[in-house]
Coordinates of C-alpha atoms and ligand atoms in Angstrom, one line a residue:
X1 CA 0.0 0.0 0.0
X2 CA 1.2 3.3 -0.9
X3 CA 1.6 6.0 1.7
X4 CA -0.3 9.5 0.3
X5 CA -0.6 12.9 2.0
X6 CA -3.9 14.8 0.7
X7 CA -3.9 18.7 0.8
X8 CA -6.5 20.5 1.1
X9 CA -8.3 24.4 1.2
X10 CA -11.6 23.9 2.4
X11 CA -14.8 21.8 2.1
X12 CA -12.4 18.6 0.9
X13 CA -15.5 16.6 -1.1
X14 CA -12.9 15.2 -3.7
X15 CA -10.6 14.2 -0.3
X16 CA -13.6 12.2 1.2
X17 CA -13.8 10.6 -2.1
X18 CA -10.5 9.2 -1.9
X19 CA -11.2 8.2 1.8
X20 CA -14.5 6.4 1.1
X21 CA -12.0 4.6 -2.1
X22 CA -9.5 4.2 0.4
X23 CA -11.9 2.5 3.4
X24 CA -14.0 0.6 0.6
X25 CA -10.8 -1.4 -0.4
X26 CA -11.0 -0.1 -3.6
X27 CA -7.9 2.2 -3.4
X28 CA -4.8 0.7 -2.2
X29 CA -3.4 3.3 -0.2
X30 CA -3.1 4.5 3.3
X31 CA -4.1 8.3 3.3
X32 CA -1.8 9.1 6.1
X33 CA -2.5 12.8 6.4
X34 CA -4.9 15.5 5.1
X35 CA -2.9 19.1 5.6
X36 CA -4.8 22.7 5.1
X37 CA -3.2 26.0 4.5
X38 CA -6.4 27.7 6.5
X39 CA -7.5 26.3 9.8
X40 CA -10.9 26.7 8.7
X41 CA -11.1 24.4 5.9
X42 CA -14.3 22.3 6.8
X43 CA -12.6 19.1 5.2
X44 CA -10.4 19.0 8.4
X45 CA -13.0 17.8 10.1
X46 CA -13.9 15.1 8.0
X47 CA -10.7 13.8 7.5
X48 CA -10.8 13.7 11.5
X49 CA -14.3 12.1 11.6
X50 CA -12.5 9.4 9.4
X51 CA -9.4 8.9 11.6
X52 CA -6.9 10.5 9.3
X53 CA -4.1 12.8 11.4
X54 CA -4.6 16.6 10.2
X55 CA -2.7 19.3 10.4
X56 CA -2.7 23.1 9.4
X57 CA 0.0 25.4 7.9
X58 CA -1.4 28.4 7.2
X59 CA 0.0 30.5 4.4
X60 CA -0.9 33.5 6.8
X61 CA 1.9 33.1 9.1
X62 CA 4.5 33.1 6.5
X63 CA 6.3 36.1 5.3
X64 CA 7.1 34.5 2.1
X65 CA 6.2 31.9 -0.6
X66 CA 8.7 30.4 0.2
X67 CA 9.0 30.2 3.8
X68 CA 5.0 28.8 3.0
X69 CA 6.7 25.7 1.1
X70 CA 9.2 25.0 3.6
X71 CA 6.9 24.7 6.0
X72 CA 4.8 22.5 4.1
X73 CA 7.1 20.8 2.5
X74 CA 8.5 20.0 6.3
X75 CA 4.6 19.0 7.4
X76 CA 4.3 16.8 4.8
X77 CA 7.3 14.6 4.4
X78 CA 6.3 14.4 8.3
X79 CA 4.0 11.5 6.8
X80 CA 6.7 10.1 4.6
X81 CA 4.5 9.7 1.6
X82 CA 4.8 8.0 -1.6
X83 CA 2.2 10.3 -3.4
X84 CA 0.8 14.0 -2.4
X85 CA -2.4 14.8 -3.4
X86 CA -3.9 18.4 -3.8
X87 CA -7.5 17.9 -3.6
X88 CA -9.1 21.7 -3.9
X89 CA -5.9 22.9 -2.7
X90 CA -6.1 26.6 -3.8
X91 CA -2.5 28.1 -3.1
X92 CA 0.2 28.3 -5.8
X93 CA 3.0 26.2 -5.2
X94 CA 6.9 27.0 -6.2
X95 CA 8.9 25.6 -8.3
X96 CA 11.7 24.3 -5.6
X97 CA 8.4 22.6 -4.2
X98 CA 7.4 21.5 -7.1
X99 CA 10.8 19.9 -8.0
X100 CA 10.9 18.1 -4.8
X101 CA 7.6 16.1 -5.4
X102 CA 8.2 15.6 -9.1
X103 CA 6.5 12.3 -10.3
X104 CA 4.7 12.3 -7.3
X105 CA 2.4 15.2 -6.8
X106 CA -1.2 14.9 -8.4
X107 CA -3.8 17.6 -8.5
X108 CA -7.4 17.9 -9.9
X109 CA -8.8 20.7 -11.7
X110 CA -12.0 21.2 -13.0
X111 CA -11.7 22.3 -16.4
X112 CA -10.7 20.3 -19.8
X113 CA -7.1 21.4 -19.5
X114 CA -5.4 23.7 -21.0
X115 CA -8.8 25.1 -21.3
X116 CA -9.5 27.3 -18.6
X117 CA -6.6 27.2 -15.6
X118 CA -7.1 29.5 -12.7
X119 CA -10.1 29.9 -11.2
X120 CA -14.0 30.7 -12.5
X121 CA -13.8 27.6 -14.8
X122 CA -17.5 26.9 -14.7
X123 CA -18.6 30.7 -15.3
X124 CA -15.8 30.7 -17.9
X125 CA -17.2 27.6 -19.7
X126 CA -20.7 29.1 -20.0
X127 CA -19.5 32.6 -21.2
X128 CA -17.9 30.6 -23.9
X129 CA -20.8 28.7 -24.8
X130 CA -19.3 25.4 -24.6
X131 CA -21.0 22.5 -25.6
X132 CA -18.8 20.0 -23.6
X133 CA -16.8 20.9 -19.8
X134 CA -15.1 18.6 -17.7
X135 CA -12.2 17.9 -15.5
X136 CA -8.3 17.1 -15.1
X137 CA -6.4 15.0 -13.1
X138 CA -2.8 15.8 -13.8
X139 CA 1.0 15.5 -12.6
X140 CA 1.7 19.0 -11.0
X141 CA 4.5 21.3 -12.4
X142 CA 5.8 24.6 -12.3
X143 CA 3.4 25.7 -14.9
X144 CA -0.3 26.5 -12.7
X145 CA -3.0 24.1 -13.9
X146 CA -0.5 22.3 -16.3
X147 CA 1.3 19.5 -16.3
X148 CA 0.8 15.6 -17.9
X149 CA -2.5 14.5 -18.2
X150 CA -3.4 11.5 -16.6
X151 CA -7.3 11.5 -17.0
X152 CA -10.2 13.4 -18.1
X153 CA -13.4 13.2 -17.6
X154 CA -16.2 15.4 -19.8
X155 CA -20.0 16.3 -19.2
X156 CA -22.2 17.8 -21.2
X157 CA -23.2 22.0 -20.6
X158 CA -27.3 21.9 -20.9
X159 CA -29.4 24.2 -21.7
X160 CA -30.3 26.3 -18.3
X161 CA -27.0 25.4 -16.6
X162 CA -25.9 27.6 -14.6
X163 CA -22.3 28.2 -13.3
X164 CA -23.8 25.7 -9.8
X165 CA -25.4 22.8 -12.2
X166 CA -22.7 22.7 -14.1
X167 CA -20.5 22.2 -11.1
X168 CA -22.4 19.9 -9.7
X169 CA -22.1 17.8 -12.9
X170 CA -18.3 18.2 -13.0
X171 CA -17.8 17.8 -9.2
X172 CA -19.6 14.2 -9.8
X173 CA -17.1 13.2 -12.5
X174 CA -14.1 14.7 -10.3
X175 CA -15.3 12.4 -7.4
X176 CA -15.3 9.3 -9.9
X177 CA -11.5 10.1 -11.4
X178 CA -9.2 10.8 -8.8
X179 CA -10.3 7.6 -7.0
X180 CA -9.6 5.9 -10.5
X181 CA -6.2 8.4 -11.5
X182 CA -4.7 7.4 -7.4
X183 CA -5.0 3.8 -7.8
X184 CA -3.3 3.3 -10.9
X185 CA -0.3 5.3 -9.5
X186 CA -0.9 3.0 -6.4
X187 CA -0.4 -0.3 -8.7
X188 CA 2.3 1.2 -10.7
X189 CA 0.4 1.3 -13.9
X190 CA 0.9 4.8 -14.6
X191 CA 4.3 6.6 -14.0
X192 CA 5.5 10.0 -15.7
X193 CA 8.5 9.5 -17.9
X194 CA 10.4 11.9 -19.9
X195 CA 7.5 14.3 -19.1
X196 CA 4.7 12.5 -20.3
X197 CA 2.6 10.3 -19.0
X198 CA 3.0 6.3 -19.7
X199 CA 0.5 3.8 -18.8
X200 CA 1.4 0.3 -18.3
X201 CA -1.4 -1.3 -20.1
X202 CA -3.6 0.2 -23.5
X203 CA -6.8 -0.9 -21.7
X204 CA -5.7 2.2 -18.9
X205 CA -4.8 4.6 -21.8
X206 CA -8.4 4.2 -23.1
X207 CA -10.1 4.4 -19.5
X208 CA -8.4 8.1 -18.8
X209 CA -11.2 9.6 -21.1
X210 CA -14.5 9.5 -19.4
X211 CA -17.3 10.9 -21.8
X212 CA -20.7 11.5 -22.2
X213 CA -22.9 10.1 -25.0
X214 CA -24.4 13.0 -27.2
X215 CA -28.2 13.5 -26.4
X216 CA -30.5 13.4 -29.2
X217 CA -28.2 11.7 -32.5
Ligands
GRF301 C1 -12.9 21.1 -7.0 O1 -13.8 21.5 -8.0 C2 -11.5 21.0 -7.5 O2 -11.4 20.5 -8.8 C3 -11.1 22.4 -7.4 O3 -11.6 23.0 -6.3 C4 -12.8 22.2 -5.9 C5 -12.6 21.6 -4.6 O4 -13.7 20.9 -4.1 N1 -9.6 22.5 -7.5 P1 -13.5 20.0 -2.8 O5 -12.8 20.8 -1.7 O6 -12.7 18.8 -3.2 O7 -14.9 19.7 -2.4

């Protein structure tokens, strides 16, 4: 079983989805700690109800970025872990950071990257007019909200949505990947080489698209 740390910035839905993954038997890992940058991220408690050690290093009491990543850098390899998580975690990370958990660091985002990084993604979806949205699991680099794709999962933008349906409809799908994306790092059928990422077996390559059938034909 693999050893991951999960960080977090506040309600931690996509965090209790790998905990439920995790308790089912489903994921084969030990979620060892969930960390939060604010002390008031909701998904600490959750993570406690479960039985998972937290712990908070809040950006606030840092004078620097980089004093920030030392710190959590320090919390977190506190857990020894295999695997880092970020799971809604919404504070930038540098690059010395970055480098240190190379291979090994994971986030979610819920757009159809490169589409949309930063923030707004749903709002930004609609005032585009998509017809299809979605959501990333990727390896984490320098670059915010880039970084090799391991999955995707798409949904359909309906007529009516607004920027909460269509959230609701992504979040769903973001609660049914990372599961999927953290146990095939957990059996060692995905790993990022040269860059890019390389899956074990073809049958995994075709899984990391999730997509909706088209309504209507
Ligand atoms: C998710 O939509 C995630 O993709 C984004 O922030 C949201 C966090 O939700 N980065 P939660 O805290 O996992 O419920």
């Amino acid at each position: 079983m693999i050893r991951v740390v999960i960080l977090i910035s506040g309600r931690g839905s996509n965090m209790a989805s790998l905990l439920a993954a995790a308790d089912s038997g489903a994921l084969p890992a030990h979620i060892v700690g969930v960390l939060a940058n604010r002390p008031d991220a909701s998904g600490l408690n959750t993570a406690s109800a479960c039985g998972v050690p937290t712990a908070v290093v809040d950006h606030r009491q840092f004078a620097s970025r980089e004093e920030f990543d030392t710190a959590m850098a320090a919390a977190i390899d506190h857990f020894a872990p295999d695997l880092v998580v970020l799971a809604g975690f919404m504070r930038i990370l540098g690059e010395a950071f970055v480098r240190h958990y190379q291979g090994r660091l994971l986030n979610i985002h819920p757009s159809l990257l490169p589409s949309f990084p930063g923030l707004h993604t749903h709002r930004r979806a609609l005032a585009e007019g998509l017809r299809i949205h979605g959501c990333t699991v990727h390896f984490v680099t320098p670059d915010l909200d880039h970084g090799p794709i391991v999955v995707q999962a798409a949904v359909p933008v309906l007529d009516g949505d607004d920027e909460a349906t269509l959230a609701a409809r992504v979040l769903a799908q973001e609660h049914r990947v990372y599961p999927l994306a953290v146990r095939w790092f957990a059996e060692a059928r995905l790993r990022l080489a040269d860059g890019r990422v390389v899956f074990d077996s073809p049958q995994d390559g075709a899984a990391a698209l999730i997509a909706p059938q088209a309504a209507g034909g």
